[in-house]
């Protein structure tokens, strides 16, 4: 059988309080089992003086190993189950998967996992590898259609804001564009997001967002032409009747 000790969050209970809850549960189970302290000591492998101190409350912060051994001797298994409080404590999908897998492990497997995680945490602490939460930056994100007018998108409020990590977002970027099509492969693939700096001019070799007759493209400016990196697409050379506007310079791709 399993003892479920429900805890809300670390804000509500510290470690000592959780252990006190477990100790109180052990006292109840001992009475129900009618085992003497001596018998409980022999069955759990915990020294009798330690058992006395635990049951009397003299030990304020017992080891989890001691608590687990005593609970096992009472024919129970200890499990701490997170309890959803009024604010509905949130767990990521990865955390939920980890908890699910952890509960499927044997006692030895759980102990081994705990030991390895503790070692990994210490490794990161020793090398200062644990990163602080990286600040985010919101930018307007537009869709670059293959043959529709990006001009109407960039000149209107038909966009959505998306958060990007500040460390990967160029300071000069004012908006982002999601690439459509394969004309700029292998540098830019369908679905990639690029950061754009608004500008009316491109230098030789720059990759930019170009609007020709209200149709949008991501191309490289070279030899007074707009070049695709994919060789199956010919260069675009606007004629004197075309309306050409430079919407911005592509600074980088979002990774």
PDB file of C-alpha atoms in Angstrom:
ATOM      1  CA  UNK A   1       0.000   0.000   0.000  1.00  0.00           C
ATOM      2  CA  UNK A   2       1.058   3.602  -0.544  1.00  0.00           C
ATOM      3  CA  UNK A   3       1.025   6.605   1.761  1.00  0.00           C
ATOM      4  CA  UNK A   4       0.140   9.681  -0.246  1.00  0.00           C
ATOM      5  CA  UNK A   5       1.464  12.771   1.515  1.00  0.00           C
ATOM      6  CA  UNK A   6      -0.060  15.652  -0.430  1.00  0.00           C
ATOM      7  CA  UNK A   7       1.949  18.852  -0.608  1.00  0.00           C
ATOM      8  CA  UNK A   8       0.883  22.040  -2.354  1.00  0.00           C
ATOM      9  CA  UNK A   9       4.028  24.020  -3.101  1.00  0.00           C
ATOM     10  CA  UNK A  10       7.305  24.841  -1.456  1.00  0.00           C
ATOM     11  CA  UNK A  11       5.692  28.140  -0.499  1.00  0.00           C
ATOM     12  CA  UNK A  12       3.136  26.370   1.624  1.00  0.00           C
ATOM     13  CA  UNK A  13       5.373  23.708   3.153  1.00  0.00           C
ATOM     14  CA  UNK A  14       9.094  23.623   3.790  1.00  0.00           C
ATOM     15  CA  UNK A  15      10.993  20.325   4.013  1.00  0.00           C
ATOM     16  CA  UNK A  16      10.816  20.100   7.808  1.00  0.00           C
ATOM     17  CA  UNK A  17       7.032  20.554   7.731  1.00  0.00           C
ATOM     18  CA  UNK A  18       6.659  17.788   5.141  1.00  0.00           C
ATOM     19  CA  UNK A  19       8.749  15.441   7.278  1.00  0.00           C
ATOM     20  CA  UNK A  20       6.611  16.273  10.306  1.00  0.00           C
ATOM     21  CA  UNK A  21       3.529  15.298   8.330  1.00  0.00           C
ATOM     22  CA  UNK A  22       5.160  11.978   7.416  1.00  0.00           C
ATOM     23  CA  UNK A  23       6.179  11.343  11.027  1.00  0.00           C
ATOM     24  CA  UNK A  24       2.621  11.901  12.240  1.00  0.00           C
ATOM     25  CA  UNK A  25       1.376   9.446   9.641  1.00  0.00           C
ATOM     26  CA  UNK A  26       3.970   6.898  10.797  1.00  0.00           C
ATOM     27  CA  UNK A  27       2.724   7.188  14.380  1.00  0.00           C
ATOM     28  CA  UNK A  28      -0.811   6.407  13.235  1.00  0.00           C
ATOM     29  CA  UNK A  29       0.315   3.429  11.164  1.00  0.00           C
ATOM     30  CA  UNK A  30       2.426   2.062  14.026  1.00  0.00           C
ATOM     31  CA  UNK A  31      -0.589   2.064  16.324  1.00  0.00           C
ATOM     32  CA  UNK A  32      -2.641   0.302  13.688  1.00  0.00           C
ATOM     33  CA  UNK A  33       0.070  -2.305  13.128  1.00  0.00           C
ATOM     34  CA  UNK A  34       0.438  -2.977  16.897  1.00  0.00           C
ATOM     35  CA  UNK A  35       4.188  -3.313  16.410  1.00  0.00           C
ATOM     36  CA  UNK A  36       6.432  -2.356  19.317  1.00  0.00           C
ATOM     37  CA  UNK A  37       9.228   0.131  18.807  1.00  0.00           C
ATOM     38  CA  UNK A  38      11.709  -2.743  19.182  1.00  0.00           C
ATOM     39  CA  UNK A  39       9.946  -4.788  16.488  1.00  0.00           C
ATOM     40  CA  UNK A  40       9.776  -1.760  14.210  1.00  0.00           C
ATOM     41  CA  UNK A  41      13.494  -1.213  14.714  1.00  0.00           C
ATOM     42  CA  UNK A  42      14.347  -4.806  13.815  1.00  0.00           C
ATOM     43  CA  UNK A  43      12.079  -4.842  10.789  1.00  0.00           C
ATOM     44  CA  UNK A  44      13.256  -1.492   9.400  1.00  0.00           C
ATOM     45  CA  UNK A  45      16.927  -1.792  10.286  1.00  0.00           C
ATOM     46  CA  UNK A  46      16.788   1.598  12.003  1.00  0.00           C
ATOM     47  CA  UNK A  47      18.450   1.706  15.472  1.00  0.00           C
ATOM     48  CA  UNK A  48      16.002   1.622  18.382  1.00  0.00           C
ATOM     49  CA  UNK A  49      17.155   5.010  19.821  1.00  0.00           C
ATOM     50  CA  UNK A  50      16.456   6.606  16.431  1.00  0.00           C
ATOM     51  CA  UNK A  51      12.973   5.055  16.378  1.00  0.00           C
ATOM     52  CA  UNK A  52      12.250   6.423  19.876  1.00  0.00           C
ATOM     53  CA  UNK A  53      13.429   9.915  18.903  1.00  0.00           C
ATOM     54  CA  UNK A  54      11.363   9.805  15.724  1.00  0.00           C
ATOM     55  CA  UNK A  55       8.144   8.722  17.417  1.00  0.00           C
ATOM     56  CA  UNK A  56       8.566  11.116  20.347  1.00  0.00           C
ATOM     57  CA  UNK A  57       9.118  14.078  18.027  1.00  0.00           C
ATOM     58  CA  UNK A  58      12.593  14.715  19.412  1.00  0.00           C
ATOM     59  CA  UNK A  59      14.042  14.412  15.913  1.00  0.00           C
ATOM     60  CA  UNK A  60      12.802  17.492  14.076  1.00  0.00           C
ATOM     61  CA  UNK A  61      14.430  16.823  10.716  1.00  0.00           C
ATOM     62  CA  UNK A  62      14.770  13.062  10.121  1.00  0.00           C
ATOM     63  CA  UNK A  63      16.423  11.757   6.976  1.00  0.00           C
ATOM     64  CA  UNK A  64      14.133  10.698   4.166  1.00  0.00           C
ATOM     65  CA  UNK A  65      16.028   7.382   4.120  1.00  0.00           C
ATOM     66  CA  UNK A  66      14.932   6.788   7.724  1.00  0.00           C
ATOM     67  CA  UNK A  67      11.334   7.692   6.997  1.00  0.00           C
ATOM     68  CA  UNK A  68      11.258   5.468   3.908  1.00  0.00           C
ATOM     69  CA  UNK A  69      12.690   2.521   5.852  1.00  0.00           C
ATOM     70  CA  UNK A  70      10.167   2.864   8.674  1.00  0.00           C
ATOM     71  CA  UNK A  71       7.264   3.273   6.266  1.00  0.00           C
ATOM     72  CA  UNK A  72       8.415   0.171   4.346  1.00  0.00           C
ATOM     73  CA  UNK A  73       8.617  -1.791   7.602  1.00  0.00           C
ATOM     74  CA  UNK A  74       4.969  -0.917   8.159  1.00  0.00           C
ATOM     75  CA  UNK A  75       4.217  -2.437   4.728  1.00  0.00           C
ATOM     76  CA  UNK A  76       3.594   0.907   3.062  1.00  0.00           C
ATOM     77  CA  UNK A  77       5.344   2.925   0.358  1.00  0.00           C
ATOM     78  CA  UNK A  78       5.956   6.634   0.743  1.00  0.00           C
ATOM     79  CA  UNK A  79       5.026   8.896  -2.130  1.00  0.00           C
ATOM     80  CA  UNK A  80       4.810  12.676  -2.177  1.00  0.00           C
ATOM     81  CA  UNK A  81       2.007  13.732  -4.492  1.00  0.00           C
ATOM     82  CA  UNK A  82       1.832  17.359  -5.650  1.00  0.00           C
ATOM     83  CA  UNK A  83      -1.571  18.782  -4.755  1.00  0.00           C
ATOM     84  CA  UNK A  84      -3.266  21.349  -6.948  1.00  0.00           C
ATOM     85  CA  UNK A  85      -3.999  24.415  -4.849  1.00  0.00           C
ATOM     86  CA  UNK A  86      -6.448  27.201  -5.617  1.00  0.00           C
ATOM     87  CA  UNK A  87      -4.022  28.798  -8.008  1.00  0.00           C
ATOM     88  CA  UNK A  88      -3.636  25.452  -9.836  1.00  0.00           C
ATOM     89  CA  UNK A  89       0.095  24.859  -9.637  1.00  0.00           C
ATOM     90  CA  UNK A  90       1.331  24.493 -13.177  1.00  0.00           C
ATOM     91  CA  UNK A  91       3.744  21.861 -14.435  1.00  0.00           C
ATOM     92  CA  UNK A  92       5.280  21.713 -17.881  1.00  0.00           C
ATOM     93  CA  UNK A  93       4.676  18.686 -20.099  1.00  0.00           C
ATOM     94  CA  UNK A  94       8.293  17.637 -19.571  1.00  0.00           C
ATOM     95  CA  UNK A  95       7.866  17.750 -15.767  1.00  0.00           C
ATOM     96  CA  UNK A  96       4.690  15.688 -15.955  1.00  0.00           C
ATOM     97  CA  UNK A  97       6.415  13.083 -18.152  1.00  0.00           C
ATOM     98  CA  UNK A  98       9.315  12.917 -15.705  1.00  0.00           C
ATOM     99  CA  UNK A  99       6.981  12.369 -12.744  1.00  0.00           C
ATOM    100  CA  UNK A 100       5.078   9.681 -14.644  1.00  0.00           C
ATOM    101  CA  UNK A 101       8.264   7.802 -15.534  1.00  0.00           C
ATOM    102  CA  UNK A 102       9.654   8.218 -12.010  1.00  0.00           C
ATOM    103  CA  UNK A 103       6.612   6.546 -10.474  1.00  0.00           C
ATOM    104  CA  UNK A 104       7.080   3.536 -12.742  1.00  0.00           C
ATOM    105  CA  UNK A 105      10.590   2.895 -11.424  1.00  0.00           C
ATOM    106  CA  UNK A 106      11.409   0.433  -8.678  1.00  0.00           C
ATOM    107  CA  UNK A 107      12.588   1.755  -5.312  1.00  0.00           C
ATOM    108  CA  UNK A 108      16.190   1.082  -6.342  1.00  0.00           C
ATOM    109  CA  UNK A 109      15.624   2.815  -9.681  1.00  0.00           C
ATOM    110  CA  UNK A 110      14.148   5.883  -7.999  1.00  0.00           C
ATOM    111  CA  UNK A 111      17.095   6.056  -5.613  1.00  0.00           C
ATOM    112  CA  UNK A 112      19.555   5.781  -8.506  1.00  0.00           C
ATOM    113  CA  UNK A 113      17.767   8.501 -10.476  1.00  0.00           C
ATOM    114  CA  UNK A 114      17.698  10.792  -7.442  1.00  0.00           C
ATOM    115  CA  UNK A 115      21.424  10.243  -6.894  1.00  0.00           C
ATOM    116  CA  UNK A 116      22.256  10.987 -10.535  1.00  0.00           C
ATOM    117  CA  UNK A 117      20.106  14.126 -10.582  1.00  0.00           C
ATOM    118  CA  UNK A 118      21.744  15.352  -7.392  1.00  0.00           C
ATOM    119  CA  UNK A 119      25.175  14.805  -8.951  1.00  0.00           C
ATOM    120  CA  UNK A 120      24.138  16.626 -12.133  1.00  0.00           C
ATOM    121  CA  UNK A 121      22.784  19.553 -10.131  1.00  0.00           C
ATOM    122  CA  UNK A 122      26.017  19.773  -8.154  1.00  0.00           C
ATOM    123  CA  UNK A 123      28.022  19.575 -11.391  1.00  0.00           C
ATOM    124  CA  UNK A 124      26.130  22.555 -12.811  1.00  0.00           C
ATOM    125  CA  UNK A 125      26.435  24.516  -9.577  1.00  0.00           C
ATOM    126  CA  UNK A 126      30.191  23.900  -9.446  1.00  0.00           C
ATOM    127  CA  UNK A 127      30.587  25.188 -12.985  1.00  0.00           C
ATOM    128  CA  UNK A 128      27.958  27.909 -12.733  1.00  0.00           C
ATOM    129  CA  UNK A 129      26.066  26.361 -15.634  1.00  0.00           C
ATOM    130  CA  UNK A 130      22.578  27.063 -14.369  1.00  0.00           C
ATOM    131  CA  UNK A 131      21.321  30.028 -16.364  1.00  0.00           C
ATOM    132  CA  UNK A 132      19.029  32.701 -15.059  1.00  0.00           C
ATOM    133  CA  UNK A 133      15.736  33.092 -16.856  1.00  0.00           C
ATOM    134  CA  UNK A 134      16.522  34.841 -20.122  1.00  0.00           C
ATOM    135  CA  UNK A 135      14.480  37.998 -20.773  1.00  0.00           C
ATOM    136  CA  UNK A 136      12.039  37.921 -23.667  1.00  0.00           C
ATOM    137  CA  UNK A 137      11.324  40.496 -26.347  1.00  0.00           C
ATOM    138  CA  UNK A 138       8.095  40.859 -28.295  1.00  0.00           C
ATOM    139  CA  UNK A 139       8.133  41.680 -32.008  1.00  0.00           C
ATOM    140  CA  UNK A 140       5.427  41.853 -34.675  1.00  0.00           C
ATOM    141  CA  UNK A 141       5.529  38.635 -36.722  1.00  0.00           C
ATOM    142  CA  UNK A 142       4.328  38.765 -40.340  1.00  0.00           C
ATOM    143  CA  UNK A 143       3.784  35.975 -42.825  1.00  0.00           C
ATOM    144  CA  UNK A 144       5.698  36.375 -46.079  1.00  0.00           C
ATOM    145  CA  UNK A 145       3.336  34.906 -48.718  1.00  0.00           C
ATOM    146  CA  UNK A 146       4.762  33.194 -51.791  1.00  0.00           C
ATOM    147  CA  UNK A 147       2.779  35.313 -54.232  1.00  0.00           C
ATOM    148  CA  UNK A 148       0.530  37.624 -52.213  1.00  0.00           C
ATOM    149  CA  UNK A 149       1.172  41.182 -51.110  1.00  0.00           C
ATOM    150  CA  UNK A 150       3.504  41.526 -48.171  1.00  0.00           C
ATOM    151  CA  UNK A 151       3.081  45.277 -48.595  1.00  0.00           C
ATOM    152  CA  UNK A 152      -0.458  45.084 -47.317  1.00  0.00           C
ATOM    153  CA  UNK A 153       0.760  43.123 -44.276  1.00  0.00           C
ATOM    154  CA  UNK A 154       3.656  45.382 -43.366  1.00  0.00           C
ATOM    155  CA  UNK A 155       1.598  48.521 -43.834  1.00  0.00           C
ATOM    156  CA  UNK A 156      -1.314  47.351 -41.681  1.00  0.00           C
ATOM    157  CA  UNK A 157      -2.028  45.898 -38.266  1.00  0.00           C
ATOM    158  CA  UNK A 158      -2.557  42.373 -39.617  1.00  0.00           C
ATOM    159  CA  UNK A 159       0.203  40.713 -37.638  1.00  0.00           C
ATOM    160  CA  UNK A 160       0.675  38.893 -34.360  1.00  0.00           C
ATOM    161  CA  UNK A 161       3.149  39.603 -31.596  1.00  0.00           C
ATOM    162  CA  UNK A 162       5.523  36.793 -30.715  1.00  0.00           C
ATOM    163  CA  UNK A 163       8.040  36.539 -27.879  1.00  0.00           C
ATOM    164  CA  UNK A 164      11.686  35.826 -28.682  1.00  0.00           C
ATOM    165  CA  UNK A 165      14.671  35.368 -26.396  1.00  0.00           C
ATOM    166  CA  UNK A 166      16.456  38.708 -26.155  1.00  0.00           C
ATOM    167  CA  UNK A 167      19.862  37.074 -26.462  1.00  0.00           C
ATOM    168  CA  UNK A 168      19.046  35.746 -29.944  1.00  0.00           C
ATOM    169  CA  UNK A 169      17.218  38.838 -31.206  1.00  0.00           C
ATOM    170  CA  UNK A 170      19.320  41.573 -32.900  1.00  0.00           C
ATOM    171  CA  UNK A 171      18.859  44.934 -31.229  1.00  0.00           C
ATOM    172  CA  UNK A 172      18.142  46.634 -34.566  1.00  0.00           C
ATOM    173  CA  UNK A 173      15.316  44.212 -35.440  1.00  0.00           C
ATOM    174  CA  UNK A 174      11.881  45.866 -35.394  1.00  0.00           C
ATOM    175  CA  UNK A 175       9.805  43.014 -36.760  1.00  0.00           C
ATOM    176  CA  UNK A 176      10.052  39.382 -37.843  1.00  0.00           C
ATOM    177  CA  UNK A 177       8.888  37.588 -40.971  1.00  0.00           C
ATOM    178  CA  UNK A 178       8.010  33.919 -41.431  1.00  0.00           C
ATOM    179  CA  UNK A 179       9.446  32.675 -44.727  1.00  0.00           C
ATOM    180  CA  UNK A 180       7.253  30.822 -47.190  1.00  0.00           C
ATOM    181  CA  UNK A 181       8.629  28.717 -50.029  1.00  0.00           C
ATOM    182  CA  UNK A 182      12.025  27.259 -50.938  1.00  0.00           C
ATOM    183  CA  UNK A 183      13.552  29.984 -53.113  1.00  0.00           C
ATOM    184  CA  UNK A 184      16.179  30.887 -50.470  1.00  0.00           C
ATOM    185  CA  UNK A 185      17.294  27.379 -49.536  1.00  0.00           C
ATOM    186  CA  UNK A 186      19.665  26.297 -48.114  1.00  0.00           C
ATOM    187  CA  UNK A 187      20.052  29.531 -46.115  1.00  0.00           C
ATOM    188  CA  UNK A 188      16.356  29.960 -45.335  1.00  0.00           C
ATOM    189  CA  UNK A 189      13.761  27.194 -45.335  1.00  0.00           C
ATOM    190  CA  UNK A 190       9.994  27.250 -45.506  1.00  0.00           C
ATOM    191  CA  UNK A 191       8.669  28.232 -42.071  1.00  0.00           C
ATOM    192  CA  UNK A 192      11.884  29.895 -40.870  1.00  0.00           C
ATOM    193  CA  UNK A 193      11.575  33.161 -38.989  1.00  0.00           C
ATOM    194  CA  UNK A 194      13.921  36.022 -39.863  1.00  0.00           C
ATOM    195  CA  UNK A 195      14.570  39.266 -37.994  1.00  0.00           C
ATOM    196  CA  UNK A 196      14.284  42.435 -40.054  1.00  0.00           C
ATOM    197  CA  UNK A 197      15.636  45.955 -39.663  1.00  0.00           C
ATOM    198  CA  UNK A 198      13.479  48.541 -41.459  1.00  0.00           C
ATOM    199  CA  UNK A 199      15.446  50.309 -44.189  1.00  0.00           C
ATOM    200  CA  UNK A 200      14.772  51.762 -47.622  1.00  0.00           C
ATOM    201  CA  UNK A 201      18.170  50.762 -49.035  1.00  0.00           C
ATOM    202  CA  UNK A 202      20.170  47.547 -49.375  1.00  0.00           C
ATOM    203  CA  UNK A 203      23.912  47.254 -49.800  1.00  0.00           C
ATOM    204  CA  UNK A 204      25.495  44.823 -52.238  1.00  0.00           C
ATOM    205  CA  UNK A 205      25.103  41.299 -50.850  1.00  0.00           C
ATOM    206  CA  UNK A 206      22.399  42.155 -48.308  1.00  0.00           C
ATOM    207  CA  UNK A 207      19.385  39.891 -47.952  1.00  0.00           C
ATOM    208  CA  UNK A 208      16.227  41.932 -47.738  1.00  0.00           C
ATOM    209  CA  UNK A 209      12.462  42.007 -47.810  1.00  0.00           C
ATOM    210  CA  UNK A 210      11.479  43.448 -51.165  1.00  0.00           C
ATOM    211  CA  UNK A 211       8.003  44.468 -52.333  1.00  0.00           C
ATOM    212  CA  UNK A 212       7.581  44.473 -56.114  1.00  0.00           C
ATOM    213  CA  UNK A 213       4.184  45.542 -57.386  1.00  0.00           C
ATOM    214  CA  UNK A 214       2.727  44.735 -53.950  1.00  0.00           C
ATOM    215  CA  UNK A 215       4.151  41.197 -53.969  1.00  0.00           C
ATOM    216  CA  UNK A 216       6.651  40.316 -51.257  1.00  0.00           C
ATOM    217  CA  UNK A 217       9.927  38.453 -51.564  1.00  0.00           C
ATOM    218  CA  UNK A 218      12.965  37.612 -49.455  1.00  0.00           C
ATOM    219  CA  UNK A 219      15.958  37.927 -51.772  1.00  0.00           C
ATOM    220  CA  UNK A 220      19.615  38.896 -51.904  1.00  0.00           C
ATOM    221  CA  UNK A 221      20.449  42.193 -53.577  1.00  0.00           C
ATOM    222  CA  UNK A 222      23.335  41.688 -55.988  1.00  0.00           C
ATOM    223  CA  UNK A 223      24.309  43.327 -59.312  1.00  0.00           C
ATOM    224  CA  UNK A 224      21.135  45.444 -59.224  1.00  0.00           C
ATOM    225  CA  UNK A 225      19.080  42.239 -59.198  1.00  0.00           C
ATOM    226  CA  UNK A 226      17.230  40.288 -56.557  1.00  0.00           C
ATOM    227  CA  UNK A 227      18.773  36.831 -56.320  1.00  0.00           C
ATOM    228  CA  UNK A 228      17.401  33.536 -55.002  1.00  0.00           C
ATOM    229  CA  UNK A 229      19.870  31.153 -53.342  1.00  0.00           C
ATOM    230  CA  UNK A 230      18.006  28.191 -54.826  1.00  0.00           C
ATOM    231  CA  UNK A 231      19.349  27.920 -58.423  1.00  0.00           C
ATOM    232  CA  UNK A 232      16.011  26.754 -59.837  1.00  0.00           C
ATOM    233  CA  UNK A 233      14.655  30.288 -59.375  1.00  0.00           C
ATOM    234  CA  UNK A 234      15.913  32.932 -61.852  1.00  0.00           C
ATOM    235  CA  UNK A 235      16.994  36.393 -60.676  1.00  0.00           C
ATOM    236  CA  UNK A 236      14.363  39.103 -60.521  1.00  0.00           C
ATOM    237  CA  UNK A 237      15.268  42.192 -62.545  1.00  0.00           C
ATOM    238  CA  UNK A 238      12.542  44.845 -62.171  1.00  0.00           C
ATOM    239  CA  UNK A 239      11.768  46.925 -65.228  1.00  0.00           C
ATOM    240  CA  UNK A 240      11.042  50.625 -65.393  1.00  0.00           C
ATOM    241  CA  UNK A 241       7.303  50.106 -64.941  1.00  0.00           C
ATOM    242  CA  UNK A 242       7.582  48.052 -61.764  1.00  0.00           C
ATOM    243  CA  UNK A 243       7.005  49.588 -58.384  1.00  0.00           C
ATOM    244  CA  UNK A 244       9.824  48.480 -56.090  1.00  0.00           C
ATOM    245  CA  UNK A 245      10.079  49.109 -52.364  1.00  0.00           C
ATOM    246  CA  UNK A 246      12.667  47.883 -49.882  1.00  0.00           C
ATOM    247  CA  UNK A 247      10.849  46.921 -46.669  1.00  0.00           C
ATOM    248  CA  UNK A 248      13.891  45.952 -44.631  1.00  0.00           C
ATOM    249  CA  UNK A 249      17.236  44.208 -44.251  1.00  0.00           C
ATOM    250  CA  UNK A 250      17.308  40.620 -42.938  1.00  0.00           C
ATOM    251  CA  UNK A 251      19.663  40.545 -39.961  1.00  0.00           C
ATOM    252  CA  UNK A 252      19.546  36.896 -38.914  1.00  0.00           C
ATOM    253  CA  UNK A 253      17.435  33.777 -38.656  1.00  0.00           C
ATOM    254  CA  UNK A 254      15.740  32.813 -35.411  1.00  0.00           C
ATOM    255  CA  UNK A 255      17.191  29.655 -33.897  1.00  0.00           C
TER     256      UNK A 255
END
